[in-house]
């Protein structure tokens, strides 16, 4: 990797990447903040809905001879299968929806991230295996754009 001669920024080298669009609204952490009692069942149901969305997602890959991520959804990804993943979640909001504060956006993404681990898109959601970036943009339709990258360390 080489650094920019002007600012010194070192851009990561992306080895493989995949993208998808999920036509589902991301809920605020204010809605999903409790995970005990009856609320635990609601969280589990929402997480399971996200698991189904990840399994049915149509992923597109970047790079020459890029393998489809579709096969990764059927089994667990092990450390030897790619290692750490960098994920950019872009929440698109429209109509009367408002931009969420950053903490509520991150908290609301707990279910979708846990579902990614359960279907095998991520090894684990610990910092050793997963780094995320959360972005919001006003758009003509609501949903979630996801980009997964494997980078050279």
Tab-separated table of C-alpha atoms in Angstrom:
chain	number	residue	atom	x	y	z
A	1	UNK	CA	0.000	0.000	0.000
A	2	UNK	CA	1.204	3.468	-0.787
A	3	UNK	CA	0.293	6.653	1.007
A	4	UNK	CA	-1.080	9.792	-0.614
A	5	UNK	CA	1.861	12.225	-1.048
A	6	UNK	CA	-0.369	15.159	-0.020
A	7	UNK	CA	-2.200	13.928	3.081
A	8	UNK	CA	-0.534	10.610	3.984
A	9	UNK	CA	-3.833	8.661	3.822
A	10	UNK	CA	-3.357	4.980	3.044
A	11	UNK	CA	-6.303	3.544	1.136
A	12	UNK	CA	-7.091	-0.088	1.936
A	13	UNK	CA	-6.583	-2.722	-0.729
A	14	UNK	CA	-9.902	-4.510	-1.262
A	15	UNK	CA	-9.370	-8.155	-2.182
A	16	UNK	CA	-13.039	-9.101	-2.611
A	17	UNK	CA	-16.316	-7.284	-2.122
A	18	UNK	CA	-20.026	-7.904	-2.403
A	19	UNK	CA	-23.067	-5.620	-2.380
A	20	UNK	CA	-26.802	-6.010	-1.966
A	21	UNK	CA	-29.971	-3.988	-1.441
A	22	UNK	CA	-32.528	-5.007	1.185
A	23	UNK	CA	-35.936	-3.334	0.829
A	24	UNK	CA	-36.598	-3.186	4.573
A	25	UNK	CA	-36.572	-0.309	7.018
A	26	UNK	CA	-33.934	-0.229	9.748
A	27	UNK	CA	-35.506	0.371	13.146
A	28	UNK	CA	-34.071	2.716	15.733
A	29	UNK	CA	-32.489	1.307	18.897
A	30	UNK	CA	-35.311	3.071	20.755
A	31	UNK	CA	-37.667	0.455	19.290
A	32	UNK	CA	-35.412	-2.561	19.918
A	33	UNK	CA	-33.593	-1.564	23.110
A	34	UNK	CA	-35.044	-4.176	25.471
A	35	UNK	CA	-33.887	-7.781	25.143
A	36	UNK	CA	-35.579	-9.524	28.079
A	37	UNK	CA	-39.030	-10.897	28.832
A	38	UNK	CA	-41.578	-10.556	26.038
A	39	UNK	CA	-39.318	-8.074	24.240
A	40	UNK	CA	-36.710	-10.830	23.826
A	41	UNK	CA	-39.144	-12.757	21.646
A	42	UNK	CA	-39.786	-9.643	19.542
A	43	UNK	CA	-36.019	-9.157	19.094
A	44	UNK	CA	-35.592	-12.826	18.149
A	45	UNK	CA	-38.419	-12.609	15.602
A	46	UNK	CA	-36.909	-9.499	14.000
A	47	UNK	CA	-33.439	-11.085	13.947
A	48	UNK	CA	-34.901	-14.165	12.283
A	49	UNK	CA	-36.611	-11.956	9.671
A	50	UNK	CA	-33.206	-10.457	8.903
A	51	UNK	CA	-31.721	-13.952	8.625
A	52	UNK	CA	-34.259	-14.737	5.914
A	53	UNK	CA	-33.517	-11.443	4.158
A	54	UNK	CA	-29.773	-12.223	4.122
A	55	UNK	CA	-30.419	-15.719	2.785
A	56	UNK	CA	-32.628	-14.412	-0.038
A	57	UNK	CA	-30.441	-11.407	-0.912
A	58	UNK	CA	-29.035	-11.135	-4.422
A	59	UNK	CA	-25.334	-10.322	-3.971
A	60	UNK	CA	-23.113	-8.893	-6.679
A	61	UNK	CA	-19.336	-9.262	-6.534
A	62	UNK	CA	-16.407	-7.031	-7.437
A	63	UNK	CA	-13.205	-8.091	-9.109
A	64	UNK	CA	-12.108	-10.450	-11.878
A	65	UNK	CA	-13.486	-13.962	-11.483
A	66	UNK	CA	-15.319	-12.836	-8.360
A	67	UNK	CA	-17.065	-15.764	-6.654
A	68	UNK	CA	-20.659	-15.270	-5.581
A	69	UNK	CA	-21.291	-14.748	-1.895
A	70	UNK	CA	-24.528	-16.682	-2.321
A	71	UNK	CA	-22.739	-19.900	-1.387
A	72	UNK	CA	-21.541	-18.374	1.877
A	73	UNK	CA	-25.120	-18.050	3.097
A	74	UNK	CA	-25.552	-21.828	3.323
A	75	UNK	CA	-22.650	-22.527	5.697
A	76	UNK	CA	-20.502	-20.840	8.319
A	77	UNK	CA	-17.557	-18.803	7.187
A	78	UNK	CA	-14.370	-19.857	8.933
A	79	UNK	CA	-11.270	-17.755	9.529
A	80	UNK	CA	-9.517	-19.510	6.649
A	81	UNK	CA	-12.346	-18.590	4.300
A	82	UNK	CA	-11.531	-14.907	4.313
A	83	UNK	CA	-11.041	-13.622	7.812
A	84	UNK	CA	-12.030	-10.147	8.906
A	85	UNK	CA	-14.826	-8.399	7.042
A	86	UNK	CA	-15.446	-4.678	6.659
A	87	UNK	CA	-19.119	-3.857	6.212
A	88	UNK	CA	-20.665	-0.554	5.150
A	89	UNK	CA	-24.349	-0.272	6.041
A	90	UNK	CA	-26.099	2.587	4.227
A	91	UNK	CA	-29.595	3.263	5.509
A	92	UNK	CA	-31.783	4.941	2.894
A	93	UNK	CA	-34.727	6.862	4.318
A	94	UNK	CA	-37.531	8.524	2.396
A	95	UNK	CA	-40.848	10.279	2.712
A	96	UNK	CA	-41.618	11.335	6.259
A	97	UNK	CA	-38.784	9.313	7.763
A	98	UNK	CA	-36.057	11.254	9.516
A	99	UNK	CA	-32.357	10.737	9.924
A	100	UNK	CA	-31.602	8.783	13.118
A	101	UNK	CA	-28.942	9.845	15.566
A	102	UNK	CA	-25.838	7.699	15.149
A	103	UNK	CA	-26.223	5.738	18.411
A	104	UNK	CA	-29.785	4.688	17.567
A	105	UNK	CA	-28.739	3.649	14.064
A	106	UNK	CA	-25.949	1.440	15.415
A	107	UNK	CA	-28.203	-0.016	18.113
A	108	UNK	CA	-30.946	-0.715	15.581
A	109	UNK	CA	-28.471	-2.684	13.457
A	110	UNK	CA	-27.809	-5.248	16.225
A	111	UNK	CA	-30.426	-7.674	14.887
A	112	UNK	CA	-29.256	-7.508	11.255
A	113	UNK	CA	-25.591	-7.953	12.307
A	114	UNK	CA	-26.438	-10.901	14.586
A	115	UNK	CA	-28.378	-12.418	11.676
A	116	UNK	CA	-25.321	-12.008	9.397
A	117	UNK	CA	-23.305	-14.057	11.879
A	118	UNK	CA	-25.995	-16.736	12.129
A	119	UNK	CA	-26.233	-17.213	8.335
A	120	UNK	CA	-22.438	-17.230	7.930
A	121	UNK	CA	-21.766	-13.876	6.258
A	122	UNK	CA	-19.561	-12.959	9.233
A	123	UNK	CA	-17.423	-15.246	11.388
A	124	UNK	CA	-18.336	-13.245	14.483
A	125	UNK	CA	-19.347	-9.692	15.331
A	126	UNK	CA	-16.331	-9.119	17.577
A	127	UNK	CA	-13.721	-6.512	16.512
A	128	UNK	CA	-11.346	-9.338	15.574
A	129	UNK	CA	-13.647	-10.426	12.714
A	130	UNK	CA	-15.856	-7.436	11.915
A	131	UNK	CA	-15.606	-3.685	11.415
A	132	UNK	CA	-18.628	-1.644	10.419
A	133	UNK	CA	-19.366	1.783	9.050
A	134	UNK	CA	-22.880	3.211	9.315
A	135	UNK	CA	-24.152	5.829	6.863
A	136	UNK	CA	-27.560	7.416	6.239
A	137	UNK	CA	-28.813	9.129	3.091
A	138	UNK	CA	-32.149	10.580	2.051
A	139	UNK	CA	-33.397	8.658	-0.950
A	140	UNK	CA	-36.458	8.060	-3.101
A	141	UNK	CA	-37.016	4.667	-1.419
A	142	UNK	CA	-36.360	3.213	2.021
A	143	UNK	CA	-34.039	0.285	2.533
A	144	UNK	CA	-30.556	-0.856	3.380
A	145	UNK	CA	-27.565	-1.026	1.044
A	146	UNK	CA	-24.813	-3.327	2.302
A	147	UNK	CA	-21.242	-3.648	1.059
A	148	UNK	CA	-18.994	-6.379	2.487
A	149	UNK	CA	-15.245	-6.186	1.861
A	150	UNK	CA	-12.282	-8.416	2.541
A	151	UNK	CA	-9.152	-6.278	2.638
A	152	UNK	CA	-5.429	-6.899	2.593
A	153	UNK	CA	-4.060	-6.325	6.087
